[in-house]
Amino acid sequence: TIPSSLFDLPRLQKMMFEFTAISGTLPESLCHSPSLVQLAGGHTRLSGTLPTCISRLSRCTGIDLQHTRVSGTLPDDLSSMASLNYLAFDYTLISGTLSESLYARPLLT
């Protein structure tokens, strides 16, 4: 399980735990990480709902939650993440539609 206090670290930049046996949910405190630039939790046992405040991570360049049991809806304001250039939500339970403004970004993969 990811301790919610982990995201209180003011200089936390990368959270990378893909291909591990970690389980649990993504805590809402994730959104209190102003320095976070990369969240990589794909191919894990993560579950629960995607925090709706995830779009507050203004410096985040990439989010990889593929092959998890994370669910929920993509936030409407995901396009407000100006630095975002990588999203991987394949093989999850996340639903929703990406905004057209995200499709227009030349670096988004």
PDB file of C-alpha atoms in Angstrom:
ATOM      1  CA  THR A   1       0.000   0.000   0.000  1.00  0.00           C
ATOM      2  CA  ILE A   2       1.189   3.514  -0.785  1.00  0.00           C
ATOM      3  CA  PRO A   3       1.331   5.582   2.405  1.00  0.00           C
ATOM      4  CA  SER A   4      -0.467   8.888   1.916  1.00  0.00           C
ATOM      5  CA  SER A   5       2.277  10.705   3.833  1.00  0.00           C
ATOM      6  CA  LEU A   6       4.727   9.868   1.041  1.00  0.00           C
ATOM      7  CA  PHE A   7       3.184  12.583  -1.121  1.00  0.00           C
ATOM      8  CA  ASP A   8       3.828  15.206   1.559  1.00  0.00           C
ATOM      9  CA  LEU A   9       7.497  15.211   0.622  1.00  0.00           C
ATOM     10  CA  PRO A  10       7.963  18.688  -0.896  1.00  0.00           C
ATOM     11  CA  ARG A  11      10.647  17.687  -3.400  1.00  0.00           C
ATOM     12  CA  LEU A  12       9.203  14.362  -4.543  1.00  0.00           C
ATOM     13  CA  GLN A  13       9.675  14.355  -8.316  1.00  0.00           C
ATOM     14  CA  LYS A  14       9.321  10.772  -9.479  1.00  0.00           C
ATOM     15  CA  MET A  15       7.108   8.019  -8.141  1.00  0.00           C
ATOM     16  CA  MET A  16       8.079   4.873 -10.019  1.00  0.00           C
ATOM     17  CA  PHE A  17       6.901   1.483  -8.848  1.00  0.00           C
ATOM     18  CA  GLU A  18       5.833  -0.299 -12.021  1.00  0.00           C
ATOM     19  CA  PHE A  19       6.194  -4.066 -12.281  1.00  0.00           C
ATOM     20  CA  THR A  20       6.022  -4.523  -8.510  1.00  0.00           C
ATOM     21  CA  ALA A  21       3.557  -6.321  -6.247  1.00  0.00           C
ATOM     22  CA  ILE A  22       2.388  -3.055  -4.686  1.00  0.00           C
ATOM     23  CA  SER A  23      -1.344  -2.937  -4.057  1.00  0.00           C
ATOM     24  CA  GLY A  24      -3.861  -0.547  -2.631  1.00  0.00           C
ATOM     25  CA  THR A  25      -5.220   2.738  -3.889  1.00  0.00           C
ATOM     26  CA  LEU A  26      -3.801   6.038  -5.045  1.00  0.00           C
ATOM     27  CA  PRO A  27      -4.392   8.399  -2.126  1.00  0.00           C
ATOM     28  CA  GLU A  28      -5.907  11.860  -2.613  1.00  0.00           C
ATOM     29  CA  SER A  29      -2.702  13.230  -1.071  1.00  0.00           C
ATOM     30  CA  LEU A  30      -1.088  12.447  -4.429  1.00  0.00           C
ATOM     31  CA  CYS A  31      -2.493  15.789  -5.564  1.00  0.00           C
ATOM     32  CA  HIS A  32      -0.461  17.616  -2.885  1.00  0.00           C
ATOM     33  CA  SER A  33       2.824  16.895  -4.657  1.00  0.00           C
ATOM     34  CA  PRO A  34       3.648  20.101  -6.521  1.00  0.00           C
ATOM     35  CA  SER A  35       7.049  18.839  -7.676  1.00  0.00           C
ATOM     36  CA  LEU A  36       5.863  15.474  -9.032  1.00  0.00           C
ATOM     37  CA  VAL A  37       6.871  15.118 -12.685  1.00  0.00           C
ATOM     38  CA  GLN A  38       6.333  11.400 -13.233  1.00  0.00           C
ATOM     39  CA  LEU A  39       3.915   8.826 -11.848  1.00  0.00           C
ATOM     40  CA  ALA A  40       4.638   5.296 -13.041  1.00  0.00           C
ATOM     41  CA  GLY A  41       2.539   2.592 -11.427  1.00  0.00           C
ATOM     42  CA  GLY A  42       1.728   0.350 -14.362  1.00  0.00           C
ATOM     43  CA  HIS A  43       1.656  -3.445 -14.143  1.00  0.00           C
ATOM     44  CA  THR A  44       0.877  -3.453 -10.424  1.00  0.00           C
ATOM     45  CA  ARG A  45      -2.027  -4.455  -8.200  1.00  0.00           C
ATOM     46  CA  LEU A  46      -3.235  -0.891  -7.709  1.00  0.00           C
ATOM     47  CA  SER A  47      -7.003  -0.512  -7.546  1.00  0.00           C
ATOM     48  CA  GLY A  48      -9.562   2.025  -6.473  1.00  0.00           C
ATOM     49  CA  THR A  49     -10.560   5.288  -8.038  1.00  0.00           C
ATOM     50  CA  LEU A  50      -8.304   7.665  -9.917  1.00  0.00           C
ATOM     51  CA  PRO A  51      -8.118  10.825  -7.772  1.00  0.00           C
ATOM     52  CA  THR A  52     -10.156  13.503  -9.546  1.00  0.00           C
ATOM     53  CA  CYS A  53      -7.639  16.125  -8.439  1.00  0.00           C
ATOM     54  CA  ILE A  54      -4.844  14.501 -10.478  1.00  0.00           C
ATOM     55  CA  SER A  55      -5.024  17.354 -12.986  1.00  0.00           C
ATOM     56  CA  ARG A  56      -3.585  19.656 -10.272  1.00  0.00           C
ATOM     57  CA  LEU A  57      -0.178  18.089 -10.880  1.00  0.00           C
ATOM     58  CA  SER A  58       0.869  20.952 -13.135  1.00  0.00           C
ATOM     59  CA  ARG A  59       4.513  19.828 -13.515  1.00  0.00           C
ATOM     60  CA  CYS A  60       3.657  16.203 -14.265  1.00  0.00           C
ATOM     61  CA  THR A  61       4.950  15.052 -17.651  1.00  0.00           C
ATOM     62  CA  GLY A  62       3.782  11.439 -17.534  1.00  0.00           C
ATOM     63  CA  ILE A  63       1.218   9.169 -15.913  1.00  0.00           C
ATOM     64  CA  ASP A  64       1.431   5.410 -16.436  1.00  0.00           C
ATOM     65  CA  LEU A  65      -1.229   3.310 -14.746  1.00  0.00           C
ATOM     66  CA  GLN A  66      -1.654   0.677 -17.461  1.00  0.00           C
ATOM     67  CA  HIS A  67      -2.484  -2.900 -16.500  1.00  0.00           C
ATOM     68  CA  THR A  68      -3.951  -1.987 -13.103  1.00  0.00           C
ATOM     69  CA  ARG A  69      -7.425  -2.167 -11.550  1.00  0.00           C
ATOM     70  CA  VAL A  70      -7.639   1.616 -11.183  1.00  0.00           C
ATOM     71  CA  SER A  71     -11.105   2.887 -12.057  1.00  0.00           C
ATOM     72  CA  GLY A  72     -12.951   6.162 -12.322  1.00  0.00           C
ATOM     73  CA  THR A  73     -13.417   8.852 -14.894  1.00  0.00           C
ATOM     74  CA  LEU A  74     -10.798  10.966 -16.602  1.00  0.00           C
ATOM     75  CA  PRO A  75     -11.010  14.491 -15.203  1.00  0.00           C
ATOM     76  CA  ASP A  76     -12.408  17.036 -17.660  1.00  0.00           C
ATOM     77  CA  ASP A  77      -9.564  19.410 -16.908  1.00  0.00           C
ATOM     78  CA  LEU A  78      -6.775  16.936 -17.701  1.00  0.00           C
ATOM     79  CA  SER A  79      -5.818  19.220 -20.579  1.00  0.00           C
ATOM     80  CA  SER A  80      -4.858  21.901 -18.018  1.00  0.00           C
ATOM     81  CA  MET A  81      -1.727  19.854 -17.264  1.00  0.00           C
ATOM     82  CA  ALA A  82       0.536  21.920 -19.527  1.00  0.00           C
ATOM     83  CA  SER A  83       3.617  19.695 -19.092  1.00  0.00           C
ATOM     84  CA  LEU A  84       1.817  16.388 -19.735  1.00  0.00           C
ATOM     85  CA  ASN A  85       3.210  14.464 -22.704  1.00  0.00           C
ATOM     86  CA  TYR A  86       2.603  10.807 -21.797  1.00  0.00           C
ATOM     87  CA  LEU A  87      -0.571   9.021 -20.677  1.00  0.00           C
ATOM     88  CA  ALA A  88      -0.983   5.256 -20.340  1.00  0.00           C
ATOM     89  CA  PHE A  89      -4.353   4.050 -19.076  1.00  0.00           C
ATOM     90  CA  ASP A  90      -4.715   0.962 -21.255  1.00  0.00           C
ATOM     91  CA  TYR A  91      -6.042  -2.180 -19.597  1.00  0.00           C
ATOM     92  CA  THR A  92      -7.539  -0.286 -16.659  1.00  0.00           C
ATOM     93  CA  LEU A  93     -11.119   0.388 -15.584  1.00  0.00           C
ATOM     94  CA  ILE A  94     -10.782   4.130 -16.248  1.00  0.00           C
ATOM     95  CA  SER A  95     -13.457   5.593 -18.473  1.00  0.00           C
ATOM     96  CA  GLY A  96     -14.133   8.900 -20.119  1.00  0.00           C
ATOM     97  CA  THR A  97     -13.112  10.854 -23.159  1.00  0.00           C
ATOM     98  CA  LEU A  98      -9.894  12.751 -23.726  1.00  0.00           C
ATOM     99  CA  SER A  99     -10.504  16.382 -24.592  1.00  0.00           C
ATOM    100  CA  GLU A 100      -9.745  17.539 -28.116  1.00  0.00           C
ATOM    101  CA  SER A 101      -7.102  19.912 -26.795  1.00  0.00           C
ATOM    102  CA  LEU A 102      -5.045  16.904 -25.645  1.00  0.00           C
ATOM    103  CA  TYR A 103      -5.139  15.429 -29.148  1.00  0.00           C
ATOM    104  CA  ALA A 104      -3.718  18.671 -30.506  1.00  0.00           C
ATOM    105  CA  ARG A 105      -0.524  18.359 -28.462  1.00  0.00           C
ATOM    106  CA  PRO A 106       2.320  17.288 -30.727  1.00  0.00           C
ATOM    107  CA  LEU A 107       4.325  15.602 -27.942  1.00  0.00           C
ATOM    108  CA  LEU A 108       1.522  13.629 -26.276  1.00  0.00           C
ATOM    109  CA  THR A 109       1.935   9.869 -26.699  1.00  0.00           C
TER     110      THR A 109
END
